Amino acid sequence: MALARVLGPVRATGLGAGSMLGAGVFVALGPAVGRTGVFVVWAVLLAALVAGLNALASARLASRYPAAGGTYVFARERLGPAGGHLAGWVFVVGKTASCAAMALAVGAHLAPCHATTLAVVAVAVLTAVDLAGARRSADALTVSAVLVVLVVGTSSLLVLGEAPRDDGTGYAFDLQAVPQAAALLFFAFAGYARLATLGEEVRDPERTIPRAVAVSFAVVTVLYVVAAAAVAHALPPDVADASDRAVADAVETLGHPALTTAVAVTAVVAAGGALLSLLGGVSRTTLAMSRDRHLPGALAHESSRGVPAAAQVAVALVVVAALPFVDAVEAVAASSGCVLVYYALTNAAAVTLGGTVLRVLAVAGLVGCVLLVLSLPLAGVLWTGAVVLVGLVAGRLTLARTAA
């Protein structure tokens, strides 16, 4: 049974932008500034470059294979069942950790003393929204995207209009720190994969998906550059690195409590939008893997609304179980490695498509993903390697079982 095609160009664009906004600005930006200081903009642009190459590969593949599952489907069709299984595995593991991180971000901004409890409530409420169908999810993410652009964009410009904290001297351009910060910030751009996983629910996907990815990606890149510059402008690197609300702290230097509160409220909305997107994306990849017997067949059940209800409930339960053991920033770093492997497979699949120039761009995207993975802190590299190894072993066992 095919999922309902309910997303047109406006909703698809809003969903893409809403999926990217939130996590990077309110979680990853502080550690990135802590590593690079005033050179954080270079890290944003490097992350944007790699993500842009990945977006091109994703859009081409999603328009050719408009089915739920994203790179799991692309890699399966272009690289074989083993590649598909690995793509699905790293996506589900990485994004499940991200779901927990975003849920905790919602709880921490609402009431730090009750962050875990409120995170559980957020997962439950947003799972219910996702169960209502992709159209309502897209509407909610569009509202979230507009709010983040207005509040964070305006606040960041006001911060940049103030006298700088210092003249920026004393900071060396660190060739290792910039790629490491870019690897963390890459997580912030990964939301466009949500459109690829929703290919089965988009009208006229051959036209809609590439355009929605391009517009949403451009808006988000500009906002991230402005916000990163504002945080580096207002906060010393060590202060930014220790903050889990770097944008709000930067705005607080203006001395306008109401504006700081507005940013904090926006952070809750944005993190909630990111969580909504992540829950939906993981559940649809779970659905696709279940259809192919790479996960239990019961998870392939769809509701009368044409949404993967069983997969969504299962993902929510796993996230809730993980919440007491997850730290938001560490989860983002761990997730980044898995997401980069996922997009390395996306580009590898795109290399098999036609067009010399497009193949070269896909190779560049593949190399960029690998380099960013290797730029992560050692713990992140080891975590990513372990996840990939388990995925390869599990894939081999699964393929042997299904072939029997």
GROMACS .gro file of C-alpha atoms in nm:
model
  404
    1MET     CA    1   0.000   0.000   0.000
    2ALA     CA    2   0.153   0.335  -0.106
    3LEU     CA    3   0.156   0.630   0.131
    4ALA     CA    4  -0.068   0.926   0.048
    5ARG     CA    5   0.084   1.204  -0.171
    6VAL     CA    6  -0.024   1.515   0.021
    7LEU     CA    7   0.281   1.746   0.002
    8GLY     CA    8   0.300   2.020  -0.260
    9PRO     CA    9   0.587   2.268  -0.320
   10VAL     CA   10   0.507   2.507  -0.030
   11ARG     CA   11   0.461   2.237   0.232
   12ALA     CA   12   0.764   2.044   0.105
   13THR     CA   13   0.984   2.357   0.125
   14GLY     CA   14   0.856   2.442   0.473
   15LEU     CA   15   0.916   2.088   0.586
   16GLY     CA   16   1.272   2.090   0.451
   17ALA     CA   17   1.360   2.423   0.617
   18GLY     CA   18   1.185   2.332   0.942
   19SER     CA   19   1.374   2.001   0.954
   20MET     CA   20   1.711   2.175   0.929
   21LEU     CA   21   1.644   2.469   1.161
   22GLY     CA   22   1.674   2.423   1.533
   23ALA     CA   23   1.931   2.158   1.610
   24GLY     CA   24   2.231   2.340   1.465
   25VAL     CA   25   2.151   2.687   1.593
   26PHE     CA   26   2.058   2.587   1.946
   27VAL     CA   27   2.279   2.283   2.010
   28ALA     CA   28   2.582   2.255   1.781
   29LEU     CA   29   2.673   2.622   1.740
   30GLY     CA   30   2.823   2.667   2.088
   31PRO     CA   31   3.076   2.380   2.059
   32ALA     CA   32   3.160   2.492   1.704
   33VAL     CA   33   3.240   2.848   1.818
   34GLY     CA   34   3.437   2.702   2.108
   35ARG     CA   35   3.665   2.523   1.863
   36THR     CA   36   3.707   2.797   1.604
   37GLY     CA   37   3.626   3.136   1.762
   38VAL     CA   38   3.572   3.405   1.501
   39PHE     CA   39   3.652   3.158   1.224
   40VAL     CA   40   3.330   2.963   1.286
   41VAL     CA   41   3.181   3.108   0.966
   42TRP     CA   42   3.438   2.908   0.770
   43ALA     CA   43   3.320   2.594   0.948
   44VAL     CA   44   2.959   2.676   0.859
   45LEU     CA   45   3.051   2.728   0.495
   46LEU     CA   46   3.251   2.403   0.483
   47ALA     CA   47   2.961   2.212   0.634
   48ALA     CA   48   2.727   2.385   0.387
   49LEU     CA   49   2.950   2.289   0.094
   50VAL     CA   50   2.955   1.920   0.185
   51ALA     CA   51   2.584   1.927   0.270
   52GLY     CA   52   2.508   2.102  -0.059
   53LEU     CA   53   2.681   1.828  -0.256
   54ASN     CA   54   2.486   1.572  -0.055
   55ALA     CA   55   2.162   1.760  -0.115
   56LEU     CA   56   2.222   1.749  -0.490
   57ALA     CA   57   2.281   1.374  -0.477
   58SER     CA   58   1.977   1.322  -0.252
   59ALA     CA   59   1.749   1.529  -0.475
   60ARG     CA   60   1.856   1.341  -0.791
   61LEU     CA   61   1.805   1.003  -0.627
   62ALA     CA   62   1.477   1.099  -0.455
   63SER     CA   63   1.327   1.219  -0.784
   64ARG     CA   64   1.419   0.887  -0.946
   65TYR     CA   65   1.314   0.668  -0.651
   66PRO     CA   66   1.022   0.852  -0.484
   67ALA     CA   67   0.961   0.590  -0.214
   68ALA     CA   68   0.974   0.603   0.165
   69GLY     CA   69   1.317   0.523   0.305
   70GLY     CA   70   1.560   0.776   0.155
   71THR     CA   71   1.915   0.652   0.111
   72TYR     CA   72   1.816   0.308   0.236
   73VAL     CA   73   1.620   0.274  -0.090
   74PHE     CA   74   1.879   0.457  -0.301
   75ALA     CA   75   2.170   0.243  -0.179
   76ARG     CA   76   1.968  -0.076  -0.210
   77GLU     CA   77   1.878   0.001  -0.571
   78ARG     CA   78   2.220   0.134  -0.680
   79LEU     CA   79   2.470  -0.043  -0.451
   80GLY     CA   80   2.290  -0.366  -0.364
   81PRO     CA   81   2.111  -0.502  -0.055
   82ALA     CA   82   2.418  -0.481   0.171
   83GLY     CA   83   2.464  -0.111   0.096
   84GLY     CA   84   2.096  -0.048   0.156
   85HIS     CA   85   2.102  -0.226   0.488
   86LEU     CA   86   2.406  -0.029   0.608
   87ALA     CA   87   2.247   0.301   0.504
   88GLY     CA   88   1.927   0.219   0.688
   89TRP     CA   89   2.119   0.101   0.994
   90VAL     CA   90   2.338   0.411   1.038
   91PHE     CA   91   2.038   0.636   0.972
   92VAL     CA   92   1.818   0.469   1.232
   93VAL     CA   93   2.093   0.453   1.497
   94GLY     CA   94   2.219   0.808   1.440
   95LYS     CA   95   1.881   0.971   1.416
   96THR     CA   96   1.740   0.786   1.715
   97ALA     CA   97   2.019   0.940   1.922
   98SER     CA   98   1.932   1.276   1.767
   99CYS     CA   99   1.567   1.234   1.862
  100ALA     CA  100   1.667   1.191   2.225
  101ALA     CA  101   1.897   1.493   2.208
  102MET     CA  102   1.627   1.717   2.065
  103ALA     CA  103   1.371   1.596   2.318
  104LEU     CA  104   1.613   1.683   2.599
  105ALA     CA  105   1.673   2.023   2.440
  106VAL     CA  106   1.299   2.090   2.458
  107GLY     CA  107   1.289   1.986   2.822
  108ALA     CA  108   1.601   2.183   2.918
  109HIS     CA  109   1.467   2.508   2.769
  110LEU     CA  110   1.128   2.465   2.936
  111ALA     CA  111   1.242   2.359   3.285
  112PRO     CA  112   1.600   2.237   3.338
  113CYS     CA  113   1.512   2.058   3.663
  114HIS     CA  114   1.253   1.844   3.487
  115ALA     CA  115   1.418   1.810   3.147
  116THR     CA  116   1.386   1.432   3.115
  117THR     CA  117   1.020   1.423   3.218
  118LEU     CA  118   0.932   1.701   2.976
  119ALA     CA  119   1.137   1.529   2.707
  120VAL     CA  120   0.919   1.219   2.742
  121VAL     CA  121   0.608   1.437   2.712
  122ALA     CA  122   0.751   1.603   2.401
  123VAL     CA  123   0.816   1.265   2.235
  124ALA     CA  124   0.461   1.151   2.312
  125VAL     CA  125   0.295   1.469   2.186
  126LEU     CA  126   0.499   1.495   1.867
  127THR     CA  127   0.454   1.127   1.788
  128ALA     CA  128   0.080   1.192   1.803
  129VAL     CA  129   0.125   1.483   1.558
  130ASP     CA  130   0.320   1.259   1.321
  131LEU     CA  131   0.050   0.993   1.345
  132ALA     CA  132  -0.199   1.255   1.225
  133GLY     CA  133  -0.027   1.253   0.883
  134ALA     CA  134   0.250   1.416   0.680
  135ARG     CA  135   0.041   1.722   0.590
  136ARG     CA  136   0.000   1.830   0.952
  137SER     CA  137   0.368   1.758   1.020
  138ALA     CA  138   0.467   1.979   0.726
  139ASP     CA  139   0.238   2.261   0.843
  140ALA     CA  140   0.388   2.250   1.193
  141LEU     CA  141   0.744   2.254   1.058
  142THR     CA  142   0.667   2.546   0.825
  143VAL     CA  143   0.545   2.754   1.119
  144SER     CA  144   0.856   2.654   1.315
  145ALA     CA  145   1.086   2.754   1.026
  146VAL     CA  146   0.926   3.097   0.986
  147LEU     CA  147   0.953   3.166   1.360
  148VAL     CA  148   1.320   3.065   1.379
  149VAL     CA  149   1.415   3.273   1.074
  150LEU     CA  150   1.242   3.583   1.210
  151VAL     CA  151   1.354   3.563   1.574
  152VAL     CA  152   1.707   3.422   1.534
  153GLY     CA  153   1.776   3.628   1.222
  154THR     CA  154   1.663   3.956   1.378
  155SER     CA  155   1.836   3.887   1.709
  156SER     CA  156   2.162   3.791   1.539
  157LEU     CA  157   2.164   4.109   1.332
  158LEU     CA  158   2.110   4.315   1.647
  159VAL     CA  159   2.404   4.140   1.815
  160LEU     CA  160   2.624   4.204   1.513
  161GLY     CA  161   2.527   4.572   1.529
  162GLU     CA  162   2.682   4.606   1.874
  163ALA     CA  163   3.050   4.682   1.935
  164PRO     CA  164   3.253   4.362   1.903
  165ARG     CA  165   3.372   4.175   2.210
  166ASP     CA  166   3.727   4.225   2.075
  167ASP     CA  167   3.896   4.271   1.739
  168GLY     CA  168   3.940   3.901   1.680
  169THR     CA  169   4.317   3.905   1.724
  170GLY     CA  170   4.475   3.613   1.901
  171TYR     CA  171   4.280   3.351   1.709
  172ALA     CA  172   4.475   3.132   1.469
  173PHE     CA  173   4.312   2.966   1.172
  174ASP     CA  174   4.332   2.602   1.282
  175LEU     CA  175   4.316   2.362   0.989
  176GLN     CA  176   4.205   2.083   1.222
  177ALA     CA  177   3.956   2.278   1.434
  178VAL     CA  178   3.758   2.414   1.138
  179PRO     CA  179   3.682   2.070   0.985
  180GLN     CA  180   3.597   1.933   1.331
  181ALA     CA  181   3.352   2.219   1.390
  182ALA     CA  182   3.214   2.163   1.041
  183ALA     CA  183   3.157   1.797   1.122
  184LEU     CA  184   2.951   1.896   1.427
  185LEU     CA  185   2.762   2.163   1.233
  186PHE     CA  186   2.688   1.919   0.952
  187PHE     CA  187   2.419   1.775   1.177
  188ALA     CA  188   2.238   2.107   1.142
  189PHE     CA  189   2.206   2.069   0.765
  190ALA     CA  190   2.099   1.706   0.762
  191GLY     CA  191   1.727   1.780   0.779
  192TYR     CA  192   1.687   1.791   0.402
  193ALA     CA  193   1.702   1.410   0.417
  194ARG     CA  194   1.349   1.435   0.557
  195LEU     CA  195   1.226   1.519   0.206
  196ALA     CA  196   1.404   1.216   0.065
  197THR     CA  197   1.243   0.987   0.322
  198LEU     CA  198   0.906   1.142   0.232
  199GLY     CA  199   0.944   1.088  -0.143
  200GLU     CA  200   0.638   0.865  -0.145
  201GLU     CA  201   0.424   1.146   0.004
  202VAL     CA  202   0.528   1.434  -0.227
  203ARG     CA  203   0.325   1.534  -0.531
  204ASP     CA  204   0.523   1.551  -0.857
  205PRO     CA  205   0.848   1.449  -0.678
  206GLU     CA  206   1.067   1.492  -0.989
  207ARG     CA  207   1.006   1.870  -0.977
  208THR     CA  208   0.902   1.935  -0.618
  209ILE     CA  209   1.186   1.764  -0.426
  210PRO     CA  210   1.485   1.932  -0.600
  211ARG     CA  211   1.324   2.278  -0.580
  212ALA     CA  212   1.220   2.236  -0.216
  213VAL     CA  213   1.568   2.117  -0.120
  214ALA     CA  214   1.736   2.410  -0.300
  215VAL     CA  215   1.516   2.683  -0.150
  216SER     CA  216   1.515   2.548   0.205
  217PHE     CA  217   1.891   2.485   0.193
  218ALA     CA  218   1.967   2.842   0.080
  219VAL     CA  219   1.751   2.999   0.354
  220VAL     CA  220   1.904   2.785   0.626
  221THR     CA  221   2.265   2.846   0.514
  222VAL     CA  222   2.222   3.224   0.527
  223LEU     CA  223   2.065   3.208   0.872
  224TYR     CA  224   2.339   2.981   1.009
  225VAL     CA  225   2.613   3.213   0.882
  226VAL     CA  226   2.449   3.514   1.048
  227ALA     CA  227   2.382   3.331   1.377
  228ALA     CA  228   2.734   3.184   1.392
  229ALA     CA  229   2.888   3.525   1.331
  230ALA     CA  230   2.671   3.674   1.607
  231VAL     CA  231   2.770   3.413   1.867
  232ALA     CA  232   3.140   3.450   1.783
  233HIS     CA  233   3.095   3.830   1.792
  234ALA     CA  234   2.944   3.830   2.141
  235LEU     CA  235   3.092   3.533   2.333
  236PRO     CA  236   3.449   3.417   2.401
  237PRO     CA  237   3.513   3.065   2.266
  238ASP     CA  238   3.535   2.906   2.612
  239VAL     CA  239   3.201   3.058   2.716
  240ALA     CA  240   3.033   2.946   2.394
  241ASP     CA  241   3.177   2.596   2.426
  242ALA     CA  242   3.034   2.553   2.777
  243SER     CA  243   2.690   2.685   2.682
  244ASP     CA  244   2.396   2.472   2.574
  245ARG     CA  245   2.210   2.789   2.470
  246ALA     CA  246   2.478   2.987   2.290
  247VAL     CA  247   2.241   3.193   2.075
  248ALA     CA  248   2.035   3.301   2.375
  249ASP     CA  249   2.352   3.385   2.570
  250ALA     CA  250   2.476   3.598   2.282
  251VAL     CA  251   2.144   3.782   2.266
  252GLU     CA  252   2.152   3.829   2.643
  253THR     CA  253   2.458   4.052   2.602
  254LEU     CA  254   2.224   4.310   2.447
  255GLY     CA  255   2.056   4.360   2.785
  256HIS     CA  256   1.699   4.306   2.666
  257PRO     CA  257   1.540   4.025   2.876
  258ALA     CA  258   1.228   4.011   2.660
  259LEU     CA  259   1.436   3.940   2.351
  260THR     CA  260   1.634   3.670   2.533
  261THR     CA  261   1.305   3.509   2.641
  262ALA     CA  262   1.180   3.521   2.283
  263VAL     CA  263   1.492   3.339   2.168
  264ALA     CA  264   1.450   3.075   2.441
  265VAL     CA  265   1.086   3.017   2.344
  266THR     CA  266   1.188   2.993   1.981
  267ALA     CA  267   1.449   2.733   2.081
  268VAL     CA  268   1.173   2.517   2.228
  269VAL     CA  269   0.967   2.548   1.910
  270ALA     CA  270   1.269   2.482   1.687
  271ALA     CA  271   1.391   2.183   1.885
  272GLY     CA  272   1.035   2.050   1.884
  273GLY     CA  273   1.020   2.095   1.507
  274ALA     CA  274   1.348   1.911   1.467
  275LEU     CA  275   1.221   1.631   1.691
  276LEU     CA  276   0.900   1.610   1.490
  277SER     CA  277   1.100   1.578   1.171
  278LEU     CA  278   1.342   1.322   1.315
  279LEU     CA  279   1.067   1.099   1.451
  280GLY     CA  280   0.899   1.098   1.112
  281GLY     CA  281   1.218   1.036   0.917
  282VAL     CA  282   1.338   0.746   1.132
  283SER     CA  283   0.995   0.582   1.126
  284ARG     CA  284   0.977   0.593   0.746
  285THR     CA  285   1.321   0.437   0.707
  286THR     CA  286   1.211   0.174   0.960
  287LEU     CA  287   0.900   0.117   0.748
  288ALA     CA  288   1.108   0.067   0.433
  289MET     CA  289   1.346  -0.175   0.606
  290SER     CA  290   1.052  -0.369   0.750
  291ARG     CA  291   0.896  -0.403   0.406
  292ASP     CA  292   1.220  -0.569   0.292
  293ARG     CA  293   1.239  -0.793   0.603
  294HIS     CA  294   1.550  -0.619   0.736
  295LEU     CA  295   1.344  -0.537   1.046
  296PRO     CA  296   1.038  -0.717   1.195
  297GLY     CA  297   0.749  -0.723   0.948
  298ALA     CA  298   0.506  -0.596   1.211
  299LEU     CA  299   0.670  -0.254   1.185
  300ALA     CA  300   0.544  -0.220   0.827
  301HIS     CA  301   0.183  -0.172   0.943
  302GLU     CA  302   0.022   0.153   0.821
  303SER     CA  303  -0.274   0.336   0.973
  304SER     CA  304  -0.595   0.431   0.793
  305ARG     CA  305  -0.438   0.776   0.735
  306GLY     CA  306  -0.160   0.617   0.530
  307VAL     CA  307   0.118   0.676   0.783
  308PRO     CA  308   0.363   0.415   0.925
  309ALA     CA  309   0.195   0.394   1.266
  310ALA     CA  310   0.369   0.083   1.401
  311ALA     CA  311   0.715   0.213   1.310
  312GLN     CA  312   0.643   0.554   1.461
  313VAL     CA  313   0.528   0.407   1.792
  314ALA     CA  314   0.829   0.173   1.805
  315VAL     CA  315   1.075   0.456   1.739
  316ALA     CA  316   0.910   0.671   2.007
  317LEU     CA  317   0.940   0.391   2.264
  318VAL     CA  318   1.311   0.344   2.188
  319VAL     CA  319   1.374   0.718   2.221
  320VAL     CA  320   1.192   0.734   2.554
  321ALA     CA  321   1.397   0.440   2.682
  322ALA     CA  322   1.720   0.615   2.581
  323LEU     CA  323   1.641   0.957   2.731
  324PRO     CA  324   1.791   0.898   3.080
  325PHE     CA  325   2.126   0.803   2.925
  326VAL     CA  326   2.171   1.073   2.658
  327ASP     CA  327   2.355   1.406   2.678
  328ALA     CA  328   2.238   1.644   2.405
  329VAL     CA  329   2.574   1.771   2.277
  330GLU     CA  330   2.743   1.430   2.293
  331ALA     CA  331   2.448   1.277   2.111
  332VAL     CA  332   2.478   1.533   1.833
  333ALA     CA  333   2.849   1.454   1.794
  334ALA     CA  334   2.779   1.081   1.787
  335SER     CA  335   2.495   1.129   1.542
  336SER     CA  336   2.709   1.339   1.309
  337GLY     CA  337   2.938   1.045   1.235
  338CYS     CA  338   2.646   0.820   1.145
  339VAL     CA  339   2.482   1.089   0.933
  340LEU     CA  340   2.806   1.150   0.742
  341VAL     CA  341   2.838   0.777   0.667
  342TYR     CA  342   2.477   0.782   0.551
  343TYR     CA  343   2.551   1.062   0.305
  344ALA     CA  344   2.873   0.899   0.192
  345LEU     CA  345   2.650   0.611   0.079
  346THR     CA  346   2.411   0.862  -0.081
  347ASN     CA  347   2.692   1.002  -0.292
  348ALA     CA  348   2.822   0.655  -0.373
  349ALA     CA  349   2.476   0.570  -0.506
  350ALA     CA  350   2.463   0.897  -0.705
  351VAL     CA  351   2.797   0.815  -0.870
  352THR     CA  352   2.620   0.529  -1.051
  353LEU     CA  353   2.378   0.772  -1.220
  354GLY     CA  354   2.450   0.935  -1.555
  355GLY     CA  355   2.624   1.267  -1.624
  356THR     CA  356   2.999   1.325  -1.600
  357VAL     CA  357   2.979   1.654  -1.409
  358LEU     CA  358   2.721   1.518  -1.167
  359ARG     CA  359   2.936   1.211  -1.106
  360VAL     CA  360   3.234   1.432  -1.023
  361LEU     CA  361   3.019   1.628  -0.778
  362ALA     CA  362   2.900   1.303  -0.619
  363VAL     CA  363   3.261   1.188  -0.576
  364ALA     CA  364   3.344   1.524  -0.416
  365GLY     CA  365   3.053   1.481  -0.176
  366LEU     CA  366   3.169   1.129  -0.088
  367VAL     CA  367   3.524   1.247  -0.016
  368GLY     CA  368   3.393   1.541   0.188
  369CYS     CA  369   3.183   1.312   0.408
  370VAL     CA  370   3.475   1.079   0.476
  371LEU     CA  371   3.708   1.368   0.563
  372LEU     CA  372   3.457   1.519   0.805
  373VAL     CA  373   3.407   1.184   0.978
  374LEU     CA  374   3.782   1.155   1.027
  375SER     CA  375   3.788   1.513   1.162
  376LEU     CA  376   3.558   1.425   1.453
  377PRO     CA  377   3.706   1.383   1.802
  378LEU     CA  378   3.854   1.036   1.855
  379ALA     CA  379   3.553   0.919   2.055
  380GLY     CA  380   3.324   1.014   1.766
  381VAL     CA  381   3.541   0.833   1.512
  382LEU     CA  382   3.547   0.517   1.727
  383TRP     CA  383   3.170   0.534   1.782
  384THR     CA  384   3.107   0.570   1.410
  385GLY     CA  385   3.338   0.281   1.330
  386ALA     CA  386   3.162   0.058   1.583
  387VAL     CA  387   2.817   0.142   1.445
  388VAL     CA  388   2.932   0.070   1.089
  389LEU     CA  389   3.093  -0.261   1.192
  390VAL     CA  390   2.779  -0.379   1.371
  391GLY     CA  391   2.570  -0.273   1.071
  392LEU     CA  392   2.788  -0.468   0.829
  393VAL     CA  393   2.772  -0.783   1.043
  394ALA     CA  394   2.397  -0.750   1.100
  395GLY     CA  395   2.343  -0.689   0.729
  396ARG     CA  396   2.534  -1.001   0.632
  397LEU     CA  397   2.334  -1.212   0.879
  398THR     CA  398   2.005  -1.058   0.767
  399LEU     CA  399   2.076  -1.114   0.399
  400ALA     CA  400   2.174  -1.473   0.468
  401ARG     CA  401   1.852  -1.529   0.660
  402THR     CA  402   1.626  -1.373   0.396
  403ALA     CA  403   1.799  -1.568   0.120
  404ALA     CA  404   1.743  -1.899   0.299
   0.00000   0.00000   0.00000
